[in-house]
Amino acid sequence: MTRSQRLQRALPAGVLAVVTVTDVVSGPEQVVLGLVVMAPLLAATTLGRRGTVGYAVLALVLAALLGVYDQQYTASTLLPQVVRLLAVAGGGVLAVGACSLRLRREAQLARLSAQAATTEAALQTAEALQLNLLGPPPRVAGLESAVRYLPASRHTQVGGDWYDAFPLPDGSTMLVIGDVAGHDAPAAATMAQVRAMLRAIAQRSTGSPAEVLCALDEVLAGLELHTLVTVIVAQVDAPSSAAGTRRFRWSNAGHPPPVLARAGGEVGLLAAAPESLLGIAPGVRRTDHTLELGAGDTLLFYTDGLVERRGAPLDDGLTWVVGELTRTGREPLDRLCDDLLGQLGGRVDDDVALLAVRVPG
């Protein structure tokens, strides 16, 4: 206990002592005994309920005894003395009530603080576990890249969002963004499995992104992993000319469309006819889409937590992310990603994973 705390706890007793001495020194004709009510009121601000009750009883007893010394029990002074005693008793009751309310609020504050600390610790643990599952930020030769992961503020568990980028044997680069349904440990475990299987299939396949998705869908069905997965698989070829242009192919299994920010300032969604998620109909035909990337062009892949807003249509979120890249699409990739997450205010309803890639030049 600090010196200040000891002083606060002794203050009610000091008030009683001062009032008693003042009343006695002043003589019977000077009645100040009613001031003893300050003691339980002060006790209510620092002590517990038992201490406050003790000071309330002590104040009433002292007021009654000082009334004898001050000759307040005669026919002419009895009524004012009774009123004074009732006032002291009422002040004691108010003090006990105020003390109970203070203790209740302090208990609520302590409980909320403990819950907040527990939630913060759980979020930090979940984020660390998720980042460990995702592995170190992917770095691929010939492309600039940046990644970010932001856990949902309303979840304290790991989830199924992931990003990936890795070189292929033919010299091209594969880019992946995906989301396994769920916000729990099984979803995270499934995400890790899907991510690893996709890597393995892509490394041994000479097919297009659509063929990689078809193979992955069939493997998931064969392993009886009954889960839904949205994912984009994309492939960036090595430079095809002295101008540094690159062929970009992608296939989308039910995932929000990536954003392309051209070096010249044009920004748009790489939207296409929607195709089914993985885990619904293995063997369904999937489509590749192709375009040319030039020096300075930027691609942003993201999970739905970036653009979904509670009570708002998805189109509003997509319009927002296009507008943000129109403003920041030529910034360094780390700054671009940090600005996007900063616009969310650090609180999202769903996990957010970002993968930003730029053709150097």
mmCIF file of C-alpha atoms in Angstrom:
data_model
loop_
_atom_site.group_PDB
_atom_site.id
_atom_site.type_symbol
_atom_site.label_atom_id
_atom_site.label_comp_id
_atom_site.label_asym_id
_atom_site.label_seq_id
_atom_site.Cartn_x
_atom_site.Cartn_y
_atom_site.Cartn_z
ATOM 1 C CA MET A 1 0.000 0.000 0.000
ATOM 2 C CA THR A 2 1.400 3.410 -0.970
ATOM 3 C CA ARG A 3 1.663 6.402 1.325
ATOM 4 C CA SER A 4 -1.150 8.138 -0.547
ATOM 5 C CA GLN A 5 -3.424 5.119 -0.099
ATOM 6 C CA ARG A 6 -2.667 4.921 3.623
ATOM 7 C CA LEU A 7 -3.491 8.619 3.941
ATOM 8 C CA GLN A 8 -6.816 8.155 2.134
ATOM 9 C CA ARG A 9 -7.797 5.256 4.410
ATOM 10 C CA ALA A 10 -6.935 7.266 7.542
ATOM 11 C CA LEU A 11 -8.790 10.391 6.413
ATOM 12 C CA PRO A 12 -12.289 9.395 7.738
ATOM 13 C CA ALA A 13 -10.854 8.692 11.196
ATOM 14 C CA GLY A 14 -9.060 12.027 11.086
ATOM 15 C CA VAL A 15 -12.313 13.812 10.247
ATOM 16 C CA LEU A 16 -14.063 12.206 13.221
ATOM 17 C CA ALA A 17 -11.221 13.205 15.493
ATOM 18 C CA VAL A 18 -11.149 16.806 14.257
ATOM 19 C CA VAL A 19 -14.942 17.228 14.563
ATOM 20 C CA THR A 20 -14.960 15.718 18.067
ATOM 21 C CA VAL A 21 -12.105 17.914 19.286
ATOM 22 C CA THR A 22 -13.633 21.010 17.691
ATOM 23 C CA ASP A 23 -17.006 20.351 19.311
ATOM 24 C CA VAL A 24 -15.459 19.782 22.734
ATOM 25 C CA VAL A 25 -13.150 22.805 22.528
ATOM 26 C CA SER A 26 -15.942 25.063 21.263
ATOM 27 C CA GLY A 27 -18.053 24.366 24.318
ATOM 28 C CA PRO A 28 -21.684 23.273 24.743
ATOM 29 C CA GLU A 29 -23.045 26.409 23.185
ATOM 30 C CA GLN A 30 -21.335 25.698 19.808
ATOM 31 C CA VAL A 31 -22.908 22.575 18.217
ATOM 32 C CA VAL A 32 -20.842 21.137 15.280
ATOM 33 C CA LEU A 33 -21.561 17.460 15.907
ATOM 34 C CA GLY A 34 -23.468 17.132 12.617
ATOM 35 C CA LEU A 35 -20.155 17.357 10.746
ATOM 36 C CA VAL A 36 -19.334 13.773 11.761
ATOM 37 C CA VAL A 37 -21.413 12.663 8.755
ATOM 38 C CA MET A 38 -18.421 13.554 6.556
ATOM 39 C CA ALA A 39 -16.519 10.529 7.881
ATOM 40 C CA PRO A 40 -18.700 7.756 6.347
ATOM 41 C CA LEU A 41 -19.040 9.775 3.133
ATOM 42 C CA LEU A 42 -15.252 9.929 2.832
ATOM 43 C CA ALA A 43 -14.991 6.238 3.744
ATOM 44 C CA ALA A 44 -17.359 5.394 0.880
ATOM 45 C CA THR A 45 -14.805 6.724 -1.624
ATOM 46 C CA THR A 46 -11.836 4.633 -0.418
ATOM 47 C CA LEU A 47 -12.900 1.795 1.877
ATOM 48 C CA GLY A 48 -14.987 -1.330 1.496
ATOM 49 C CA ARG A 49 -18.591 -1.783 2.544
ATOM 50 C CA ARG A 50 -17.694 -3.083 6.016
ATOM 51 C CA GLY A 51 -15.422 -0.123 6.735
ATOM 52 C CA THR A 52 -18.040 2.335 5.517
ATOM 53 C CA VAL A 53 -20.720 0.749 7.726
ATOM 54 C CA GLY A 54 -18.315 0.919 10.667
ATOM 55 C CA TYR A 55 -17.714 4.635 10.160
ATOM 56 C CA ALA A 56 -21.469 5.260 9.702
ATOM 57 C CA VAL A 57 -22.222 3.577 13.068
ATOM 58 C CA LEU A 58 -19.286 5.323 14.761
ATOM 59 C CA ALA A 59 -20.401 8.715 13.445
ATOM 60 C CA LEU A 60 -23.940 8.167 14.772
ATOM 61 C CA VAL A 61 -22.633 7.094 18.208
ATOM 62 C CA LEU A 62 -20.300 10.101 18.413
ATOM 63 C CA ALA A 63 -23.102 12.451 17.376
ATOM 64 C CA ALA A 64 -25.293 11.032 20.139
ATOM 65 C CA LEU A 65 -22.521 11.322 22.771
ATOM 66 C CA LEU A 66 -21.542 14.823 21.705
ATOM 67 C CA GLY A 67 -25.218 15.738 22.011
ATOM 68 C CA VAL A 68 -24.995 14.840 25.716
ATOM 69 C CA TYR A 69 -21.907 17.030 26.110
ATOM 70 C CA ASP A 70 -23.584 19.876 24.202
ATOM 71 C CA GLN A 71 -26.727 19.552 26.371
ATOM 72 C CA GLN A 72 -28.952 18.842 23.350
ATOM 73 C CA TYR A 73 -31.436 16.583 25.115
ATOM 74 C CA THR A 74 -33.415 19.279 26.929
ATOM 75 C CA ALA A 75 -37.021 20.080 26.135
ATOM 76 C CA SER A 76 -36.064 23.029 23.907
ATOM 77 C CA THR A 77 -33.222 21.320 21.985
ATOM 78 C CA LEU A 78 -34.396 17.703 21.744
ATOM 79 C CA LEU A 79 -36.175 18.085 18.396
ATOM 80 C CA PRO A 80 -33.200 19.733 16.616
ATOM 81 C CA GLN A 81 -30.917 17.059 18.095
ATOM 82 C CA VAL A 82 -33.163 14.253 16.810
ATOM 83 C CA VAL A 83 -33.127 15.879 13.365
ATOM 84 C CA ARG A 84 -29.319 16.051 13.513
ATOM 85 C CA LEU A 85 -29.086 12.390 14.472
ATOM 86 C CA LEU A 86 -31.466 11.395 11.671
ATOM 87 C CA ALA A 87 -29.355 13.408 9.237
ATOM 88 C CA VAL A 88 -26.195 11.634 10.413
ATOM 89 C CA ALA A 89 -27.933 8.249 10.106
ATOM 90 C CA GLY A 90 -29.245 9.153 6.629
ATOM 91 C CA GLY A 91 -25.772 10.263 5.568
ATOM 92 C CA GLY A 92 -24.428 6.914 6.745
ATOM 93 C CA VAL A 93 -27.033 5.045 4.696
ATOM 94 C CA LEU A 94 -26.173 7.135 1.632
ATOM 95 C CA ALA A 95 -22.490 6.471 2.200
ATOM 96 C CA VAL A 96 -23.038 2.706 2.330
ATOM 97 C CA GLY A 97 -25.131 2.873 -0.857
ATOM 98 C CA ALA A 98 -22.459 4.947 -2.635
ATOM 99 C CA CYS A 99 -19.781 2.517 -1.479
ATOM 100 C CA SER A 100 -21.744 -0.460 -2.819
ATOM 101 C CA LEU A 101 -22.194 1.266 -6.179
ATOM 102 C CA ARG A 102 -18.491 2.134 -6.356
ATOM 103 C CA LEU A 103 -17.446 -1.416 -5.536
ATOM 104 C CA ARG A 104 -19.844 -2.796 -8.143
ATOM 105 C CA ARG A 105 -18.457 -0.482 -10.814
ATOM 106 C CA GLU A 106 -14.879 -1.283 -9.839
ATOM 107 C CA ALA A 107 -15.663 -4.999 -10.095
ATOM 108 C CA GLN A 108 -17.244 -4.498 -13.525
ATOM 109 C CA LEU A 109 -14.238 -2.474 -14.676
ATOM 110 C CA ALA A 110 -11.833 -5.119 -13.417
ATOM 111 C CA ARG A 111 -13.844 -7.850 -15.142
ATOM 112 C CA LEU A 112 -13.947 -5.918 -18.421
ATOM 113 C CA SER A 113 -10.235 -5.167 -18.195
ATOM 114 C CA ALA A 114 -9.485 -8.843 -17.620
ATOM 115 C CA GLN A 115 -11.710 -9.840 -20.535
ATOM 116 C CA ALA A 116 -10.043 -7.259 -22.785
ATOM 117 C CA ALA A 117 -6.596 -8.516 -21.794
ATOM 118 C CA THR A 118 -7.643 -12.120 -22.409
ATOM 119 C CA THR A 119 -9.153 -11.245 -25.788
ATOM 120 C CA GLU A 120 -6.072 -9.271 -26.810
ATOM 121 C CA ALA A 121 -3.806 -12.145 -25.828
ATOM 122 C CA ALA A 122 -5.990 -14.607 -27.737
ATOM 123 C CA LEU A 123 -5.963 -12.388 -30.823
ATOM 124 C CA GLN A 124 -2.193 -12.067 -30.680
ATOM 125 C CA THR A 125 -1.819 -15.828 -30.283
ATOM 126 C CA ALA A 126 -4.224 -16.507 -33.150
ATOM 127 C CA GLU A 127 -2.464 -14.011 -35.408
ATOM 128 C CA ALA A 128 0.943 -15.485 -34.601
ATOM 129 C CA LEU A 129 -0.349 -19.001 -35.284
ATOM 130 C CA GLN A 130 -1.953 -17.901 -38.554
ATOM 131 C CA LEU A 131 1.266 -16.214 -39.715
ATOM 132 C CA ASN A 132 3.228 -19.349 -38.813
ATOM 133 C CA LEU A 133 0.813 -21.430 -40.881
ATOM 134 C CA LEU A 134 1.229 -19.012 -43.775
ATOM 135 C CA GLY A 135 5.004 -19.077 -43.468
ATOM 136 C CA PRO A 136 7.389 -16.223 -44.247
ATOM 137 C CA PRO A 137 6.302 -13.578 -46.793
ATOM 138 C CA PRO A 138 6.738 -15.071 -50.264
ATOM 139 C CA ARG A 139 9.520 -13.590 -52.390
ATOM 140 C CA VAL A 140 9.775 -14.425 -56.072
ATOM 141 C CA ALA A 141 12.521 -13.398 -58.483
ATOM 142 C CA GLY A 142 11.579 -10.847 -61.110
ATOM 143 C CA LEU A 143 8.516 -9.450 -59.332
ATOM 144 C CA GLU A 144 7.954 -7.032 -56.479
ATOM 145 C CA SER A 145 5.553 -8.351 -53.835
ATOM 146 C CA ALA A 146 4.034 -7.516 -50.459
ATOM 147 C CA VAL A 147 1.633 -9.427 -48.220
ATOM 148 C CA ARG A 148 -0.480 -8.584 -45.190
ATOM 149 C CA TYR A 149 -2.768 -10.500 -42.838
ATOM 150 C CA LEU A 150 -5.302 -8.859 -40.496
ATOM 151 C CA PRO A 151 -7.398 -11.078 -38.176
ATOM 152 C CA ALA A 152 -11.061 -10.314 -37.627
ATOM 153 C CA SER A 153 -11.757 -8.285 -34.491
ATOM 154 C CA ARG A 154 -14.786 -10.435 -33.586
ATOM 155 C CA HIS A 155 -12.877 -13.724 -33.745
ATOM 156 C CA THR A 156 -10.196 -14.987 -31.377
ATOM 157 C CA GLN A 157 -9.358 -18.044 -33.436
ATOM 158 C CA VAL A 158 -7.354 -18.819 -36.521
ATOM 159 C CA GLY A 159 -9.078 -18.890 -39.900
ATOM 160 C CA GLY A 160 -8.829 -20.164 -43.437
ATOM 161 C CA ASP A 161 -7.478 -17.132 -45.362
ATOM 162 C CA TRP A 162 -4.135 -17.547 -47.102
ATOM 163 C CA TYR A 163 -1.849 -16.111 -49.759
ATOM 164 C CA ASP A 164 1.049 -17.679 -51.638
ATOM 165 C CA ALA A 165 3.530 -16.977 -54.422
ATOM 166 C CA PHE A 166 6.218 -19.307 -55.715
ATOM 167 C CA PRO A 167 8.281 -19.979 -58.850
ATOM 168 C CA LEU A 168 7.408 -22.810 -61.224
ATOM 169 C CA PRO A 169 9.866 -25.063 -63.053
ATOM 170 C CA ASP A 170 9.230 -23.319 -66.407
ATOM 171 C CA GLY A 171 10.411 -19.965 -64.993
ATOM 172 C CA SER A 172 6.976 -18.472 -64.474
ATOM 173 C CA THR A 173 5.513 -17.426 -61.115
ATOM 174 C CA MET A 174 2.311 -18.735 -59.535
ATOM 175 C CA LEU A 175 0.205 -16.417 -57.377
ATOM 176 C CA VAL A 176 -2.526 -17.683 -55.060
ATOM 177 C CA ILE A 177 -5.119 -16.110 -52.799
ATOM 178 C CA GLY A 178 -7.711 -18.273 -51.086
ATOM 179 C CA ASP A 179 -10.167 -18.680 -48.244
ATOM 180 C CA VAL A 180 -11.347 -21.899 -46.589
ATOM 181 C CA ALA A 181 -14.774 -21.545 -44.968
ATOM 182 C CA GLY A 182 -14.675 -21.208 -41.184
ATOM 183 C CA HIS A 183 -12.964 -19.370 -38.353
ATOM 184 C CA ASP A 184 -11.580 -22.145 -36.206
ATOM 185 C CA ALA A 185 -8.704 -24.573 -35.876
ATOM 186 C CA PRO A 186 -10.168 -27.104 -38.365
ATOM 187 C CA ALA A 187 -10.470 -24.338 -40.983
ATOM 188 C CA ALA A 188 -6.838 -23.360 -40.390
ATOM 189 C CA ALA A 189 -5.708 -26.986 -40.618
ATOM 190 C CA THR A 190 -7.648 -27.452 -43.851
ATOM 191 C CA MET A 191 -6.163 -24.233 -45.200
ATOM 192 C CA ALA A 192 -2.648 -25.531 -44.543
ATOM 193 C CA GLN A 193 -3.491 -28.803 -46.318
ATOM 194 C CA VAL A 194 -5.063 -27.080 -49.321
ATOM 195 C CA ARG A 195 -2.154 -24.659 -49.598
ATOM 196 C CA ALA A 196 0.400 -27.472 -49.533
ATOM 197 C CA MET A 197 -1.558 -29.615 -52.022
ATOM 198 C CA LEU A 198 -1.946 -26.712 -54.419
ATOM 199 C CA ARG A 199 1.809 -26.091 -54.323
ATOM 200 C CA ALA A 200 2.529 -29.746 -54.978
ATOM 201 C CA ILE A 201 0.072 -29.947 -57.884
ATOM 202 C CA ALA A 202 1.377 -26.731 -59.472
ATOM 203 C CA GLN A 203 4.999 -27.861 -59.222
ATOM 204 C CA ARG A 204 4.285 -31.144 -61.036
ATOM 205 C CA SER A 205 1.734 -29.853 -63.506
ATOM 206 C CA THR A 206 2.396 -28.213 -66.842
ATOM 207 C CA GLY A 207 -1.204 -27.120 -67.094
ATOM 208 C CA SER A 208 -2.842 -23.720 -66.858
ATOM 209 C CA PRO A 209 -4.301 -22.188 -63.666
ATOM 210 C CA ALA A 210 -7.723 -23.627 -64.559
ATOM 211 C CA GLU A 211 -6.235 -27.121 -64.872
ATOM 212 C CA VAL A 212 -4.466 -26.727 -61.539
ATOM 213 C CA LEU A 213 -7.794 -25.804 -59.918
ATOM 214 C CA CYS A 214 -9.531 -28.794 -61.487
ATOM 215 C CA ALA A 215 -6.812 -31.136 -60.212
ATOM 216 C CA LEU A 216 -6.993 -29.627 -56.736
ATOM 217 C CA ASP A 217 -10.785 -29.980 -56.651
ATOM 218 C CA GLU A 218 -10.519 -33.656 -57.544
ATOM 219 C CA VAL A 219 -7.837 -34.278 -54.900
ATOM 220 C CA LEU A 220 -9.998 -32.616 -52.225
ATOM 221 C CA ALA A 221 -12.914 -34.824 -53.226
ATOM 222 C CA GLY A 222 -10.724 -37.941 -53.206
ATOM 223 C CA LEU A 223 -9.482 -37.136 -49.703
ATOM 224 C CA GLU A 224 -13.080 -36.463 -48.606
ATOM 225 C CA LEU A 225 -12.226 -33.015 -47.299
ATOM 226 C CA HIS A 226 -15.775 -31.752 -47.126
ATOM 227 C CA THR A 227 -15.110 -28.039 -47.128
ATOM 228 C CA LEU A 228 -15.747 -25.028 -49.336
ATOM 229 C CA VAL A 229 -12.804 -23.083 -50.714
ATOM 230 C CA THR A 230 -12.703 -19.891 -52.749
ATOM 231 C CA VAL A 231 -9.400 -19.379 -54.512
ATOM 232 C CA ILE A 232 -7.702 -17.588 -57.384
ATOM 233 C CA VAL A 233 -4.746 -19.269 -59.062
ATOM 234 C CA ALA A 234 -2.729 -17.019 -61.379
ATOM 235 C CA GLN A 235 0.441 -17.422 -63.398
ATOM 236 C CA VAL A 236 2.829 -14.668 -64.503
ATOM 237 C CA ASP A 237 5.196 -15.713 -67.285
ATOM 238 C CA ALA A 238 8.740 -14.503 -67.704
ATOM 239 C CA PRO A 239 9.223 -11.393 -69.909
ATOM 240 C CA SER A 240 8.321 -12.213 -73.483
ATOM 241 C CA SER A 241 9.931 -9.253 -75.264
ATOM 242 C CA ALA A 242 12.452 -6.485 -74.896
ATOM 243 C CA ALA A 243 9.608 -4.250 -73.726
ATOM 244 C CA GLY A 244 9.262 -6.459 -70.656
ATOM 245 C CA THR A 245 5.610 -7.413 -71.143
ATOM 246 C CA ARG A 246 4.448 -10.603 -69.454
ATOM 247 C CA ARG A 247 1.527 -12.912 -70.054
ATOM 248 C CA PHE A 248 -0.786 -13.135 -67.061
ATOM 249 C CA ARG A 249 -3.289 -15.993 -66.802
ATOM 250 C CA TRP A 250 -5.708 -16.633 -63.978
ATOM 251 C CA SER A 251 -8.682 -18.761 -63.027
ATOM 252 C CA ASN A 252 -11.145 -17.856 -60.292
ATOM 253 C CA ALA A 253 -13.065 -20.370 -58.167
ATOM 254 C CA GLY A 254 -15.682 -18.166 -56.509
ATOM 255 C CA HIS A 255 -13.258 -15.604 -55.075
ATOM 256 C CA PRO A 256 -13.556 -11.769 -55.176
ATOM 257 C CA PRO A 257 -11.892 -10.510 -58.376
ATOM 258 C CA PRO A 258 -8.353 -9.123 -58.250
ATOM 259 C CA VAL A 259 -7.638 -5.487 -59.056
ATOM 260 C CA LEU A 260 -5.260 -4.414 -61.841
ATOM 261 C CA ALA A 261 -3.658 -0.977 -61.584
ATOM 262 C CA ARG A 262 -1.873 -0.109 -64.806
ATOM 263 C CA ALA A 263 1.296 1.955 -64.719
ATOM 264 C CA GLY A 264 -0.522 4.615 -66.728
ATOM 265 C CA GLY A 265 -3.148 5.091 -64.013
ATOM 266 C CA GLU A 266 -6.046 2.925 -65.246
ATOM 267 C CA VAL A 267 -7.528 0.764 -62.483
ATOM 268 C CA GLY A 268 -10.182 -1.948 -62.764
ATOM 269 C CA LEU A 269 -11.426 -5.285 -61.523
ATOM 270 C CA LEU A 270 -10.420 -8.444 -63.365
ATOM 271 C CA ALA A 271 -14.012 -9.609 -63.264
ATOM 272 C CA ALA A 272 -15.317 -12.585 -65.224
ATOM 273 C CA ALA A 273 -18.309 -14.877 -65.250
ATOM 274 C CA PRO A 274 -18.465 -16.470 -61.770
ATOM 275 C CA GLU A 275 -17.372 -20.083 -61.449
ATOM 276 C CA SER A 276 -18.096 -22.471 -58.579
ATOM 277 C CA LEU A 277 -16.116 -22.802 -55.392
ATOM 278 C CA LEU A 278 -13.918 -25.804 -54.796
ATOM 279 C CA GLY A 279 -15.700 -28.570 -52.943
ATOM 280 C CA ILE A 280 -19.070 -28.253 -54.700
ATOM 281 C CA ALA A 281 -18.792 -30.108 -58.002
ATOM 282 C CA PRO A 282 -15.426 -31.791 -58.686
ATOM 283 C CA GLY A 283 -14.828 -32.225 -62.395
ATOM 284 C CA VAL A 284 -16.629 -29.039 -63.430
ATOM 285 C CA ARG A 285 -14.987 -27.218 -66.325
ATOM 286 C CA ARG A 286 -13.006 -24.132 -65.372
ATOM 287 C CA THR A 287 -11.860 -21.184 -67.453
ATOM 288 C CA ASP A 288 -8.535 -19.401 -67.931
ATOM 289 C CA HIS A 289 -8.385 -15.667 -68.562
ATOM 290 C CA THR A 290 -5.391 -13.959 -70.120
ATOM 291 C CA LEU A 291 -3.968 -10.464 -70.497
ATOM 292 C CA GLU A 292 -0.597 -8.769 -70.901
ATOM 293 C CA LEU A 293 1.178 -7.045 -68.042
ATOM 294 C CA GLY A 294 3.571 -4.184 -68.656
ATOM 295 C CA ALA A 295 6.342 -2.646 -66.598
ATOM 296 C CA GLY A 296 4.937 -0.928 -63.523
ATOM 297 C CA ASP A 297 1.572 -2.714 -63.586
ATOM 298 C CA THR A 298 0.271 -3.749 -60.158
ATOM 299 C CA LEU A 299 -2.022 -6.622 -59.165
ATOM 300 C CA LEU A 300 -3.868 -6.780 -55.853
ATOM 301 C CA PHE A 301 -5.312 -10.074 -54.617
ATOM 302 C CA TYR A 302 -7.370 -10.049 -51.413
ATOM 303 C CA THR A 303 -9.861 -12.048 -49.386
ATOM 304 C CA ASP A 304 -13.463 -10.988 -48.851
ATOM 305 C CA GLY A 305 -12.832 -9.398 -45.456
ATOM 306 C CA LEU A 306 -11.374 -6.394 -47.293
ATOM 307 C CA VAL A 307 -14.514 -5.570 -49.251
ATOM 308 C CA GLU A 308 -17.458 -7.054 -47.344
ATOM 309 C CA ARG A 309 -19.295 -4.630 -45.062
ATOM 310 C CA ARG A 310 -22.082 -5.546 -42.687
ATOM 311 C CA GLY A 311 -25.387 -4.300 -44.112
ATOM 312 C CA ALA A 312 -23.816 -3.084 -47.392
ATOM 313 C CA PRO A 313 -23.751 -4.731 -50.846
ATOM 314 C CA LEU A 314 -20.504 -6.294 -52.030
ATOM 315 C CA ASP A 315 -20.403 -3.912 -55.007
ATOM 316 C CA ASP A 316 -19.850 -1.011 -52.596
ATOM 317 C CA GLY A 317 -16.737 -2.699 -51.225
ATOM 318 C CA LEU A 318 -15.421 -3.486 -54.706
ATOM 319 C CA THR A 319 -15.983 0.111 -55.794
ATOM 320 C CA TRP A 320 -14.137 1.266 -52.693
ATOM 321 C CA VAL A 321 -11.046 -0.893 -53.310
ATOM 322 C CA VAL A 322 -10.866 0.263 -56.944
ATOM 323 C CA GLY A 323 -11.045 3.857 -55.737
ATOM 324 C CA GLU A 324 -8.291 3.252 -53.196
ATOM 325 C CA LEU A 325 -5.983 1.770 -55.832
ATOM 326 C CA THR A 326 -6.762 4.645 -58.166
ATOM 327 C CA ARG A 327 -5.312 6.851 -55.433
ATOM 328 C CA THR A 328 -2.409 4.654 -54.258
ATOM 329 C CA GLY A 329 -1.822 2.183 -57.098
ATOM 330 C CA ARG A 330 1.618 3.581 -57.911
ATOM 331 C CA GLU A 331 2.823 3.799 -54.308
ATOM 332 C CA PRO A 332 5.396 1.285 -52.999
ATOM 333 C CA LEU A 333 3.604 -1.997 -52.354
ATOM 334 C CA ASP A 334 4.172 -2.010 -48.604
ATOM 335 C CA ARG A 335 2.695 1.466 -48.341
ATOM 336 C CA LEU A 336 -0.206 0.481 -50.614
ATOM 337 C CA CYS A 337 -1.117 -2.507 -48.393
ATOM 338 C CA ASP A 338 -0.719 -0.558 -45.160
ATOM 339 C CA ASP A 339 -2.916 2.233 -46.506
ATOM 340 C CA LEU A 340 -5.679 -0.225 -47.422
ATOM 341 C CA LEU A 341 -5.684 -1.799 -43.972
ATOM 342 C CA GLY A 342 -5.421 1.630 -42.368
ATOM 343 C CA GLN A 343 -8.628 2.693 -44.096
ATOM 344 C CA LEU A 344 -10.383 -0.185 -42.295
ATOM 345 C CA GLY A 345 -9.514 1.320 -38.920
ATOM 346 C CA GLY A 346 -7.951 -1.914 -37.660
ATOM 347 C CA ARG A 347 -11.372 -3.563 -37.056
ATOM 348 C CA VAL A 348 -12.879 -5.970 -39.582
ATOM 349 C CA ASP A 349 -15.721 -8.487 -39.409
ATOM 350 C CA ASP A 350 -13.754 -11.107 -41.332
ATOM 351 C CA ASP A 351 -10.066 -11.928 -41.742
ATOM 352 C CA VAL A 352 -8.187 -10.027 -44.447
ATOM 353 C CA ALA A 353 -5.293 -11.439 -46.475
ATOM 354 C CA LEU A 354 -3.565 -9.285 -49.115
ATOM 355 C CA LEU A 355 -1.113 -10.176 -51.850
ATOM 356 C CA ALA A 356 0.172 -7.278 -53.968
ATOM 357 C CA VAL A 357 2.465 -7.914 -56.936
ATOM 358 C CA ARG A 358 4.118 -5.466 -59.342
ATOM 359 C CA VAL A 359 6.057 -5.916 -62.570
ATOM 360 C CA PRO A 360 9.316 -3.987 -62.097
ATOM 361 C CA GLY A 361 10.183 -1.157 -64.435
#
